[in-house]
Coordinates of C-alpha atoms in Angstrom, one line a residue:
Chain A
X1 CA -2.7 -29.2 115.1
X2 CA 0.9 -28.3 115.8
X3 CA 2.7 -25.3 114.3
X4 CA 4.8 -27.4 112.0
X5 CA 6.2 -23.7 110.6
X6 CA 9.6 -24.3 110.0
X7 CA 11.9 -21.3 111.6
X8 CA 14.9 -20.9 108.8
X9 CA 18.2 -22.0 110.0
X10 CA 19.9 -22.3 106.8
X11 CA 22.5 -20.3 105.7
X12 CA 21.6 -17.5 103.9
X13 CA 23.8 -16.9 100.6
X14 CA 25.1 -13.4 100.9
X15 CA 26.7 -13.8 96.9
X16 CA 22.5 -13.6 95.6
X17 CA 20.5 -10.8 95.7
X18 CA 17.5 -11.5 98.1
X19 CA 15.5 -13.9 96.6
X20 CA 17.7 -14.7 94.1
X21 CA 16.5 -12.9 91.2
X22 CA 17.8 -8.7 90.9
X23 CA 15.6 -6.4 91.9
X24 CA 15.2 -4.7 88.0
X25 CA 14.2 -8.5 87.0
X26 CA 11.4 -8.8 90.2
X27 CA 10.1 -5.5 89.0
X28 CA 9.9 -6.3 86.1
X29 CA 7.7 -9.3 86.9
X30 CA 5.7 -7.8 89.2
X31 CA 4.7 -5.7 86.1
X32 CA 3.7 -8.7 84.1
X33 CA 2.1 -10.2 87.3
X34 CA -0.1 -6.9 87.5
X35 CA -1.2 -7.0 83.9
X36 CA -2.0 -10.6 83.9
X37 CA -4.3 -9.7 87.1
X38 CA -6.1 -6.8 85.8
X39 CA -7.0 -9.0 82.0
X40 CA -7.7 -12.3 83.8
X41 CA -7.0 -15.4 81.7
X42 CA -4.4 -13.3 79.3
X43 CA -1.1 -14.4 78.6
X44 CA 1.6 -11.6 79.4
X45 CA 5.0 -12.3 78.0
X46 CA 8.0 -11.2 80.6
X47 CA 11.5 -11.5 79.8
X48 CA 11.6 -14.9 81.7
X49 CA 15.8 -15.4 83.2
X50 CA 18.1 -18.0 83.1
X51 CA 17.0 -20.1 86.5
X52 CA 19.6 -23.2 88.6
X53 CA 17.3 -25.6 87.1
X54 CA 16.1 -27.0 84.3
X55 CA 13.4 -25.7 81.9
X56 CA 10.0 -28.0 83.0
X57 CA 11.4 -28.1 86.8
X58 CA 9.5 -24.6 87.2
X59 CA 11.6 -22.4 86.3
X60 CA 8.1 -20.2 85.9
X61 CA 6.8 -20.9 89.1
X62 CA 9.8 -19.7 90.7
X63 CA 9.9 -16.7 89.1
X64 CA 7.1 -16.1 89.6
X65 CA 7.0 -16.9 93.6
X66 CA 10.5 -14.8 93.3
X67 CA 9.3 -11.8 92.8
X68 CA 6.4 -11.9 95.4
X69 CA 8.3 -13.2 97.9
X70 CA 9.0 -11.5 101.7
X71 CA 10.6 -12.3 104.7
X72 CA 7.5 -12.3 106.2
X73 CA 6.1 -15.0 103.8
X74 CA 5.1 -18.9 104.6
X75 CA 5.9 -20.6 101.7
X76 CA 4.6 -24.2 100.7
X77 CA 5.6 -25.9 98.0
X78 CA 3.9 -29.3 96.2
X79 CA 4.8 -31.7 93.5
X80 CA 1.5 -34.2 92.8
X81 CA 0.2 -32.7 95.6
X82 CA 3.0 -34.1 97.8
X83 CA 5.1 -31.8 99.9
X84 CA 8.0 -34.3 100.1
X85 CA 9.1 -35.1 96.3
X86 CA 12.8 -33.5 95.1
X87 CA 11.2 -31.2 93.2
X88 CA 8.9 -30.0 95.9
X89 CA 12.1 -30.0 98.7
X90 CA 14.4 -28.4 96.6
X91 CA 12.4 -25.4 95.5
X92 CA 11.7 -25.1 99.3
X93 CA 15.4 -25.3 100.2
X94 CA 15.7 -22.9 97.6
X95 CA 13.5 -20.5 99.1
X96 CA 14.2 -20.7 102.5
X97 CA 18.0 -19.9 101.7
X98 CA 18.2 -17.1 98.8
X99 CA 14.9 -15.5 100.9
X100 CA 15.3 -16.0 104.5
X101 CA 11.6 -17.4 104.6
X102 CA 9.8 -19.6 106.7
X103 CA 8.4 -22.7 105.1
X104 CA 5.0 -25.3 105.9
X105 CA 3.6 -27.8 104.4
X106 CA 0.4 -26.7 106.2
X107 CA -2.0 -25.4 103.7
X108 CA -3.5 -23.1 106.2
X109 CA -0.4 -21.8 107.1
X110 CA 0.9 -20.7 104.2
X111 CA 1.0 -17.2 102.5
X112 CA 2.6 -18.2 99.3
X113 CA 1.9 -22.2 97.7
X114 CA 4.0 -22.9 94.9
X115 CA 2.5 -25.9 92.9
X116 CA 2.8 -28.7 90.2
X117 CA -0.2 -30.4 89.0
X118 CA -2.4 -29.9 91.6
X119 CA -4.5 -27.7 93.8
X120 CA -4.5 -28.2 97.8
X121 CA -7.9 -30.0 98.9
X122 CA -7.9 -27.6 101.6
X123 CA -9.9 -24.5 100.5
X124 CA -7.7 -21.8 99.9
X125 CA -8.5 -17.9 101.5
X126 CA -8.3 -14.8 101.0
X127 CA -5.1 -13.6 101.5
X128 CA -3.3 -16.5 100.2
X129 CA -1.5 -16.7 96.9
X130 CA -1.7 -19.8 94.4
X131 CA 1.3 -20.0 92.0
X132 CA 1.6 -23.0 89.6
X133 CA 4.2 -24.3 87.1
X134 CA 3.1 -24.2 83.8
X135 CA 4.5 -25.9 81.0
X136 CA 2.5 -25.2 78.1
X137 CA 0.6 -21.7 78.6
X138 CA -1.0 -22.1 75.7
X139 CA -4.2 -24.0 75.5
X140 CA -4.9 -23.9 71.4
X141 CA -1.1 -25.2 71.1
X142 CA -2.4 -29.0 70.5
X143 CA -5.0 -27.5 67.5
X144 CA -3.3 -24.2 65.6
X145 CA 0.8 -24.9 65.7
X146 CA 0.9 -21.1 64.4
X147 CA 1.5 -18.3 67.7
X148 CA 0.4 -15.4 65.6
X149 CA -2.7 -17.5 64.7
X150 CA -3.6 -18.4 68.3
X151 CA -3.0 -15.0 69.4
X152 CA -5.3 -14.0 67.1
X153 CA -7.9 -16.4 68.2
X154 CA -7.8 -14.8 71.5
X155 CA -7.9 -11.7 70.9
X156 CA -10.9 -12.1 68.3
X157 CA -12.1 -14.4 70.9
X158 CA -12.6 -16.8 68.8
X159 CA -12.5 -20.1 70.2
X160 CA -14.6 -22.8 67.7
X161 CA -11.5 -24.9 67.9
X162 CA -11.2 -25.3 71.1
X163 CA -14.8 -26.7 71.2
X164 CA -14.0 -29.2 68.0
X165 CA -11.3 -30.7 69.8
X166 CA -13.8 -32.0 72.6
X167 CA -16.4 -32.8 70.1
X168 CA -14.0 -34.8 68.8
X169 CA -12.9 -36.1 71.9
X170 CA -17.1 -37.5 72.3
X171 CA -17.3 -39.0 68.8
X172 CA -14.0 -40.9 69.5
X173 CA -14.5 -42.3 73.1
X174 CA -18.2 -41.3 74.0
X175 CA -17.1 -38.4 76.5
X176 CA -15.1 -35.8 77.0
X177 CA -11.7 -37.9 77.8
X178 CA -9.3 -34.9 78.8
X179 CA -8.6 -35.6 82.3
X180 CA -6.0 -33.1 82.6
X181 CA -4.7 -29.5 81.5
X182 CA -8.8 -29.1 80.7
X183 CA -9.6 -26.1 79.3
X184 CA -11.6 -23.5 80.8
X185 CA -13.2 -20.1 80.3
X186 CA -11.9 -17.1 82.7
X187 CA -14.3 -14.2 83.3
X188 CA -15.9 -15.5 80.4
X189 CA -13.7 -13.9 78.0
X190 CA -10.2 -16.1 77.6
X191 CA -9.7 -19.5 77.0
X192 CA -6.9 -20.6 79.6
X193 CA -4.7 -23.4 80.2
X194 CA -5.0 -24.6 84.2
X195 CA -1.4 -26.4 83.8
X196 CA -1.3 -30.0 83.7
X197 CA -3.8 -30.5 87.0
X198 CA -6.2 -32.8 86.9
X199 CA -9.8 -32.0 85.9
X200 CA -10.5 -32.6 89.5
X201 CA -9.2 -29.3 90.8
X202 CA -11.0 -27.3 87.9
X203 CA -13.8 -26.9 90.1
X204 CA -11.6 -25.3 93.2
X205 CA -10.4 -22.3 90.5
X206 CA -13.4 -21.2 89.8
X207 CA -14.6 -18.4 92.4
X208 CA -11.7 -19.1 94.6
X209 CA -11.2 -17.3 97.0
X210 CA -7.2 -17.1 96.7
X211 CA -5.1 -15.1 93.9
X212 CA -3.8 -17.5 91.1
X213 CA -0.8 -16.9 89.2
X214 CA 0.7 -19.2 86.1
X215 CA 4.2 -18.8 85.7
X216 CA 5.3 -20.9 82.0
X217 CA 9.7 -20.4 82.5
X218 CA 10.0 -21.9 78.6
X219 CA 7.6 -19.7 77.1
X220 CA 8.0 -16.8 79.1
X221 CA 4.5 -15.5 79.9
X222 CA 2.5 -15.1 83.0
X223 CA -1.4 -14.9 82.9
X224 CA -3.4 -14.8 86.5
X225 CA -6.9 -15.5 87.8
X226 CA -8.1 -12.8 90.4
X227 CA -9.9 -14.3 93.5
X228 CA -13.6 -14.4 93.4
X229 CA -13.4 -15.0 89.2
X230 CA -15.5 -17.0 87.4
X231 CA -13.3 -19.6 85.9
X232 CA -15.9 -22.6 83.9
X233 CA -14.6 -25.5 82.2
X234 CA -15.9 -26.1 78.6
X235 CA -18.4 -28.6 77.9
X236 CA -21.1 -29.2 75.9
X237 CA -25.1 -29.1 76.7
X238 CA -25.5 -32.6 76.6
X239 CA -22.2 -33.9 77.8
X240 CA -21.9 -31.2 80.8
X241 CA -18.3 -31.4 82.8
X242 CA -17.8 -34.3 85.1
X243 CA -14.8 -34.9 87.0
X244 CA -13.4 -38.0 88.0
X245 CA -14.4 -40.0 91.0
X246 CA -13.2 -43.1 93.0
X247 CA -14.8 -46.1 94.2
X248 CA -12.2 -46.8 96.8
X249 CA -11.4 -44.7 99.3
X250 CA -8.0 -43.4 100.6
X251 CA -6.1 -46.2 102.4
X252 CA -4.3 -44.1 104.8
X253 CA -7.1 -41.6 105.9
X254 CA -10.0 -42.6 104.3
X255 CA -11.3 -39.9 102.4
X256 CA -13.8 -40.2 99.9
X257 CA -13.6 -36.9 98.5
X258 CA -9.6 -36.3 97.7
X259 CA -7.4 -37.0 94.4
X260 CA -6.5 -40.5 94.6
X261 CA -3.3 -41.9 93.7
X262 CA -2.8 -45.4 92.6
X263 CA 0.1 -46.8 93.8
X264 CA 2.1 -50.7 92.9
X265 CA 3.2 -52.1 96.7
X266 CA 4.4 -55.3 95.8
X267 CA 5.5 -57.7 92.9
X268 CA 2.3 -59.1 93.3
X269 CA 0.4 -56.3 91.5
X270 CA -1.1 -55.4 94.9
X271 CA -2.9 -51.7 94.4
X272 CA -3.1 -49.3 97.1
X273 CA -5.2 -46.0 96.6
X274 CA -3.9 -43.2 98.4
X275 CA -4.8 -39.0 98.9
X276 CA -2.1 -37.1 96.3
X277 CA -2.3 -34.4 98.7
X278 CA -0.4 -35.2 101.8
X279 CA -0.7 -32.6 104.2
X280 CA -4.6 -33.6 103.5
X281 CA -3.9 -37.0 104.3
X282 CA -1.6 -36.5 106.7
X283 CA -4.2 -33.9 109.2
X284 CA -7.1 -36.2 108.9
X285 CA -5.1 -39.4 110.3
Chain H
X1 CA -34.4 -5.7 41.3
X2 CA -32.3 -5.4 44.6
X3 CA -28.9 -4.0 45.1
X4 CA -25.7 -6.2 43.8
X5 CA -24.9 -9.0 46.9
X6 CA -21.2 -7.9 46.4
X7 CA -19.6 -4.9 43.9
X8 CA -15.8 -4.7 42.8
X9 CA -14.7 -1.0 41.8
X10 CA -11.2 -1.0 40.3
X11 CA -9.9 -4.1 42.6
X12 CA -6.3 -3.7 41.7
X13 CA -3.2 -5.8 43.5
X14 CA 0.0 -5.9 43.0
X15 CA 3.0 -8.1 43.9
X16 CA 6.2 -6.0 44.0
X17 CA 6.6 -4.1 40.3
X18 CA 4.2 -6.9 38.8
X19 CA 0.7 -6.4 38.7
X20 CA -1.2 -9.3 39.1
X21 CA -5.1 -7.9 39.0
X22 CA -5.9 -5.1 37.3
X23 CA -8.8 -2.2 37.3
X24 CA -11.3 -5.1 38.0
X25 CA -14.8 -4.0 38.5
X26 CA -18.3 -6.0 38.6
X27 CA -21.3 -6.1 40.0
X28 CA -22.7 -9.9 41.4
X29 CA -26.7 -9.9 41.7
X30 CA -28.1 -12.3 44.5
X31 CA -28.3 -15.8 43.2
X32 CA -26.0 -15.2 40.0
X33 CA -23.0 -17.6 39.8
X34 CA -19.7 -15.5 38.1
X35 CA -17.1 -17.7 36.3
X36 CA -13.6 -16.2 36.2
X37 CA -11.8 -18.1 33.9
X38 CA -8.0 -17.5 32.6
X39 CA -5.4 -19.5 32.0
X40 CA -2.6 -19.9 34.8
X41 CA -1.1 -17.1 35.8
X42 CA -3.8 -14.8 34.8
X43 CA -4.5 -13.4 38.4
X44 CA -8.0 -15.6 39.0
X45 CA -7.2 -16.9 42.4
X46 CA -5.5 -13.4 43.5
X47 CA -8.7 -11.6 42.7
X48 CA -10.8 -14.2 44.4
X49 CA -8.7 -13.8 47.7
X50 CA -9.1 -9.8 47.1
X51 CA -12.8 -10.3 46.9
X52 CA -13.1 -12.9 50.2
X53 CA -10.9 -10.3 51.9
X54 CA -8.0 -12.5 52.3
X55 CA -5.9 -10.5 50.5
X56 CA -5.7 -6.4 50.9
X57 CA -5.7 -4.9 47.3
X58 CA -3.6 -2.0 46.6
X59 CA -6.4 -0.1 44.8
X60 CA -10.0 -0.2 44.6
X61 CA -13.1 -1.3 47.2
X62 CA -15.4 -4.5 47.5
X63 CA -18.8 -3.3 48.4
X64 CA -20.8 -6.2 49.8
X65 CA -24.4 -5.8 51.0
X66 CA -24.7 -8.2 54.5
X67 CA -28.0 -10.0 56.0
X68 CA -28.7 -7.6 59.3
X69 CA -25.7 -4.2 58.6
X70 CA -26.5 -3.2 55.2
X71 CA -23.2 -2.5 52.9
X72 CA -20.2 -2.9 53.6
X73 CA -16.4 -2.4 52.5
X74 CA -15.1 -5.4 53.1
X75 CA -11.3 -4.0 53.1
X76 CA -12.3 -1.4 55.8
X77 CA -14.6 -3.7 58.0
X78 CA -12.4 -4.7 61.5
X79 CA -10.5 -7.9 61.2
X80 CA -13.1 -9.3 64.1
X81 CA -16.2 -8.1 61.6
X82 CA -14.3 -9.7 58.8
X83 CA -13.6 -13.1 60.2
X84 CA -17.2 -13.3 61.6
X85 CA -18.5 -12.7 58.1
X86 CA -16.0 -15.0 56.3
X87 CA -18.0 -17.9 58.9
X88 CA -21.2 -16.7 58.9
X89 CA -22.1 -15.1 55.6
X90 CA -19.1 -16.7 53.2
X91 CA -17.7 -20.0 52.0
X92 CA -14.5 -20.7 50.9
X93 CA -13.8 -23.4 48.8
X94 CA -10.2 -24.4 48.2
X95 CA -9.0 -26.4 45.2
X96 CA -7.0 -28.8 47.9
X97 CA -8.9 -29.5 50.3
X98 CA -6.2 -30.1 52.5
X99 CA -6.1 -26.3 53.0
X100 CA -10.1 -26.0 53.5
X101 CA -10.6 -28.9 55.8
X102 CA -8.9 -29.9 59.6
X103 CA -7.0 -33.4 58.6
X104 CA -6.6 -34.3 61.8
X105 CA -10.3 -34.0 63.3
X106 CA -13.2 -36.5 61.9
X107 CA -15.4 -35.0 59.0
X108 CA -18.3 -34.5 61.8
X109 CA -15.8 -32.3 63.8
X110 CA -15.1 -30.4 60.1
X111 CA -18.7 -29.7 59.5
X112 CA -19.7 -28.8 63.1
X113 CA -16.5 -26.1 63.7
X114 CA -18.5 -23.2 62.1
X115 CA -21.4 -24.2 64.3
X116 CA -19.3 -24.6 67.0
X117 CA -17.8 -20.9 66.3
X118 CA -20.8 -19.3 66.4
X119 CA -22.1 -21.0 69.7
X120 CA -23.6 -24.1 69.3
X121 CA -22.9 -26.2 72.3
X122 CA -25.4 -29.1 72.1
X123 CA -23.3 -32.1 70.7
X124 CA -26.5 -34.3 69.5
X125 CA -28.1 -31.3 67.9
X126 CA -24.0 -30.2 66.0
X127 CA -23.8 -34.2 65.2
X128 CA -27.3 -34.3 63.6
X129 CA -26.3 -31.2 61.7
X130 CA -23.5 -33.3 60.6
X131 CA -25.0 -35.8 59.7
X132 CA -27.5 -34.3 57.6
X133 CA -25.2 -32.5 55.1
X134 CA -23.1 -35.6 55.1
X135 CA -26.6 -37.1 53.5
X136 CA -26.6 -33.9 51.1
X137 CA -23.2 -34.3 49.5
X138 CA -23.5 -37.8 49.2
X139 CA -21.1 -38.6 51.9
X140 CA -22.3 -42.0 53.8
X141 CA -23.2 -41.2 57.1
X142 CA -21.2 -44.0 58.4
X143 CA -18.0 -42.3 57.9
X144 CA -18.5 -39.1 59.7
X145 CA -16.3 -40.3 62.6
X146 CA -13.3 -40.6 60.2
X147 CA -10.7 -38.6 59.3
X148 CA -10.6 -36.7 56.2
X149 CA -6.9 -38.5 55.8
X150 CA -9.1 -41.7 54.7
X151 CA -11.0 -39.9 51.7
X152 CA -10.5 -40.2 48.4
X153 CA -10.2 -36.6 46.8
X154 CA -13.4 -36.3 45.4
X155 CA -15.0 -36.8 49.0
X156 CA -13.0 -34.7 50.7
X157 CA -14.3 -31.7 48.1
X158 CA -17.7 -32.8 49.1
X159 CA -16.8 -32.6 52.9
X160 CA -14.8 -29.5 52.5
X161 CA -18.4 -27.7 50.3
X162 CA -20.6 -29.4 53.4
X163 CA -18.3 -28.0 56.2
X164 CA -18.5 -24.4 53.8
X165 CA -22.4 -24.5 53.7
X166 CA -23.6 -25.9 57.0
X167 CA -23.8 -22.5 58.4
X168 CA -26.3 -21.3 55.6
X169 CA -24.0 -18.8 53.7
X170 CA -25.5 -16.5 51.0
X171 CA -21.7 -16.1 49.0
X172 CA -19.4 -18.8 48.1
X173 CA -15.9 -18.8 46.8
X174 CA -14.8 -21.6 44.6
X175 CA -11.4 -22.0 43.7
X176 CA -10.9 -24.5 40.9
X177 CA -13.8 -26.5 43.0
X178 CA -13.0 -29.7 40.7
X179 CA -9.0 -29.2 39.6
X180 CA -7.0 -32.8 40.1
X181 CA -10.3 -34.7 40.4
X182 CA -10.8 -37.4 37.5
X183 CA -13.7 -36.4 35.1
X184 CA -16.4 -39.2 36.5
X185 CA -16.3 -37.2 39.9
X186 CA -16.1 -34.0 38.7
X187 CA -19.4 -34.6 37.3
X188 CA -20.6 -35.8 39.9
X189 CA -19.5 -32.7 42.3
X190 CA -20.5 -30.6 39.5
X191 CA -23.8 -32.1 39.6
X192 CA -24.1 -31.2 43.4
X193 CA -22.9 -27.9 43.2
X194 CA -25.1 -26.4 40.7
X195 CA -28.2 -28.5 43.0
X196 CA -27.2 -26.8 46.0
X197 CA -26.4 -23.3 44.3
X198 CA -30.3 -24.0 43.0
X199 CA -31.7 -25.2 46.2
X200 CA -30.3 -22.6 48.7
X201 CA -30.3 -19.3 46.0
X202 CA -26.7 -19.0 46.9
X203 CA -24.3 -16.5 44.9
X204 CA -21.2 -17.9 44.0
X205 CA -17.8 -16.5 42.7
X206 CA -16.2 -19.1 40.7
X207 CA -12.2 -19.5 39.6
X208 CA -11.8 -22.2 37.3
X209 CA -9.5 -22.8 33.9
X210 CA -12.0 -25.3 32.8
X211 CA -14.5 -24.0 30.3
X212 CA -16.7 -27.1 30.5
X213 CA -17.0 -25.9 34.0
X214 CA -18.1 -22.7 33.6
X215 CA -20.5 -23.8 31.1
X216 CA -22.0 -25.5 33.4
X217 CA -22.4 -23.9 36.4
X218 CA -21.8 -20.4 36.0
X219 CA -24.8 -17.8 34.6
X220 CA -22.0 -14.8 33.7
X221 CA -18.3 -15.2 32.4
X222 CA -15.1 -13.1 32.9
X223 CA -12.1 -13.5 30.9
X224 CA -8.8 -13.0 32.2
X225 CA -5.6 -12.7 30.6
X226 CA -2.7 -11.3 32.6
X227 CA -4.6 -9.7 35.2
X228 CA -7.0 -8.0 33.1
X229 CA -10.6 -8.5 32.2
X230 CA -10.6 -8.9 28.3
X231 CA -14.3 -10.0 28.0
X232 CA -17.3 -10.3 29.9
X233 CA -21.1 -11.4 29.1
X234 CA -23.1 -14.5 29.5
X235 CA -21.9 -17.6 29.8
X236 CA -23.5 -19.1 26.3
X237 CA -22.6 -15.7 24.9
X238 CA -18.9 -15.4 25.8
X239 CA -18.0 -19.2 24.9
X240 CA -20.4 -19.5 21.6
X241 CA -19.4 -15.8 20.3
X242 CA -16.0 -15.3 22.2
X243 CA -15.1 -11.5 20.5
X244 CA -11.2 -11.2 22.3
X245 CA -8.7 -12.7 20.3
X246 CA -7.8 -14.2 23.7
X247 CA -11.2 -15.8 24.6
X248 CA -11.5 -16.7 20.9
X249 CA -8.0 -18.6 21.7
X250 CA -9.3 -20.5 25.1
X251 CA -12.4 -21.6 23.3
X252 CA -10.7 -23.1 20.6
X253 CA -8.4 -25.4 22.6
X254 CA -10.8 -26.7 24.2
X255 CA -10.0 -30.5 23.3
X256 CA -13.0 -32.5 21.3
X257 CA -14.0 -36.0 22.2

């Protein structure tokens, strides 16, 4: 494979502190990001900054990747699992000129991968770091509207709801039909929210081997999953977790075992089912 | 006999200057159903929080003696310890059952959550749970995939008592159990409340304003009037010789058919 690295030629922005964000503010994260590592699965509030985008672009992702970020990083960054969607470019663009870093959309290659909705089919190692966008940190938002309640709950541990609402996911549709933002258990002890990706990836958290960090901009908290953590997705005895699979396979590369995307090519209603992560599809052509 | 399942010593609350429960003290004996009755405003319901622990009182303890740890204050227990025993050991039955029950989940989800928070995770085994108390409150079993928002009132008592006792509790709070339901299904829950108080030997602390109530399914009597106990005995003794001027009063307005 070539080194598809990308050497930073932009102009860097001398009017920004590096990376954007002062250094009192990166500290200050860094704190959060430390606490949310040492209780894995707990949500640490941090006084989250105004960002140049809009709240649900993530703004918490890039604050998050802000305050980790060195020269010496590779950054990656993926929408859907696609490294060329505006949000994806422009977060890169933003990175490689407030930070003077080098960016890839080579899984392997990267130190630092910035993500919406999914995970990278390519298994993560050690040494990498995992930060996704989160828009609702909260997983018990949906079934107790009250934050001093569902604080509570988590601290007391005490997560009954969380298990109604897929009972009554069964007794309405027969199965468990969250496909997405499904909850799981970390370290066996909190209830977390793994962001809008699909059920799909929930396997790839648990025991992986990279650092994961959630960075929610709106609601201003950070929570983390250590590498090598047990992370489980609820389910019950008799209706254990599935997740989804395909009957067709990728129509650029073939795969059988990737995320597939179902895409519209003509007026016909011609369907086309393709990887959704694209430097997956892209190396196995 | 045994010690008392749950012992009030001078349970005393107040809101601001006004004092809504005062110098309270009894003693309930496994199996024994308490009536509190009182007319509005008398400070039933803000003693029965006091007692289920969901209120703090400003003086006095509640004493009550659990399965597997012996006695307990209930004001000085953890939050955690309390919470666990308000699921495990309690009920709590609210005179809306809007408050007791989840409106947005089916009545199979309402029954199952106190399963569910104590570790059941076997769906068939939760449902068949379900399903059973849904047969012993009368509920037909074809409804338990609907929402409590399709009820009628008097079903939705019976769900909220089912979704109270499916996780075999040995004290239950009733708060006006039966207020806003017409008389024909108040006899009817009535009917099933003192069956299942029977069946189970449960202990029950019961708010009410209705004496007919209280007659009924109460086995001791405990007469409010503003935030005071003014008389206390047995329940054929305190409503056929009432001996406070105030219980005297209750007793007679009691309107004849």
């Amino acid at each position: 494979m070539p080194d598809t690295t990308i050497q930073n030629t932009l102009p860097q922005d001398g009017a920004y502190n590096y990376a954007y964000l002062d250094e009192q503010t990166k500290r200050m994260i860094r704190r959060a990001i430390l606490k949310a590592v040492a209780v894995p699965g707990y949500q640490v509030p941090f006084g989250g900054r105004e960002m140049p985008l809009p709240y649900g672009w993530g703004t918490g992702g890039i604050q998050v990747t802000a305050a980790l970020i060195g020269r010496d990083d590779t950054l990656k960054v993926i929408d859907q699992g696609a490294d060329d969607t505006t949000n994806a470019v422009s977060i890169r663009r933003f990175f490689a000129r407030v930070a003077d870093v080098a960016t890839t959309t080579h899984t392997e290659e990267a130190t630092i991968i910035q993500t919406r909705h999914r995970v990278p089919e390519t298994p993560l190692k050690d040494g990498q770091i995992l930060v996704f966008q989160v828009p609702i940190p909260e997983p018990l938002r949906m079934l107790e509207p009250r934050e001093t309640e569902t604080r509570t709950l988590h601290a007391l541990s005490e997560y009954g709801v969380m298990q109604v609402s897929l009972y009554e996911s069964i007794a309405r549709h027969g199965r468990i039909a969250k496909t997405y933002n499904y909850p799981v258990m970390v370290n066996g002890r909190y209830i977390m929210s793994p962001s809008p990706i699909p059920k799909f990836d929930n396997p790839k958290l648990d025991h992986s081997a990279a650092l994961q960090l959630y960075g929610a901009g709106r609601e201003k908290r950070i929570y983390a999953v250590p590498p090598h953590t047990p992370v489980k997705s609820l389910d019950f005895d008799d209706h254990p977790f599935e997740i989804e699979t395909w009957t067709e396979s990728c129509a650029l590369c073939g795969s059988t075992e990737s995320f597939l995307d179902e895409m519209i090519v003509d007026d016909t209603g011609k369907r086309l089912f393709v990887c959704s992560d694209t430097d997956y599809c892209e190396s196995r052509r | 006999m045994s010690s008392p399942l749950l012992s009030a010593c001078r349970v005393t609350k107040r809101f601001g200057g006004r004092t809504a429960c005062h110098d309270v003290s009894f003693d309930l004996w496994p199996g024994e159903v308490l009536g509190i009755v009182g007319e509005s405003g008398s400070g039933k319901t803000t003693l029965l929080n006091c007692l289920a622990g969901r209120l703090v009182p400003d003086g006095g303890s509640v004493a009550y003696e659990t399965r597997s740890a012996g006695i307990v204050d209930v004001h000085h227990l953890s939050e955690a310890r309390r919470r666990l025993l308000a699921r495990t050991e309690w009920g709590f039955v609210n005179q809306d059952a809007r408050e007791g029950l989840r409106m947005g989940v089916s009545a199979g989800a309402n029954i199952g959550e106190r399963l569910m928070a104590v570790g059941a995770r076997h769906y068939g085994e939760i449902r068949g749970q379900a399903i059973d108390w849904m047969a012993r409150v009368e509920i037909d079993a074809d409804r338990i995939d609907d929402r409590p928002t399709t009820y009628s009132g008097g079903m939705r008592q019976r769900l909220q008592i089912a979704r109270n006792l499916v996780s075999n509790p040995r004290l239950v709070f009733m708060d006006e159990p039966t207020g806003g339901l017409d008389v024909s299904v108040q006899a009817r829950i009535l009917d099933l409340l003192r069956g299942l108080v029977e069946g189970l030997h449960l202990s029950a602390v019961l708010v009410t304003h209705d004496l007919g109530v209280a007659r009924l399914l109460t086995h001791r009597l405990m007469v409010m009037q503003g935030g005071a106990v003014v008389e206390q005995g047995l329940t054929d003794q305190v409503l056929d010789d009432p001996q406070h001027p105030y219980t005297q009063m209750l007793v007679a307005s009691i309107l004849p058919v």
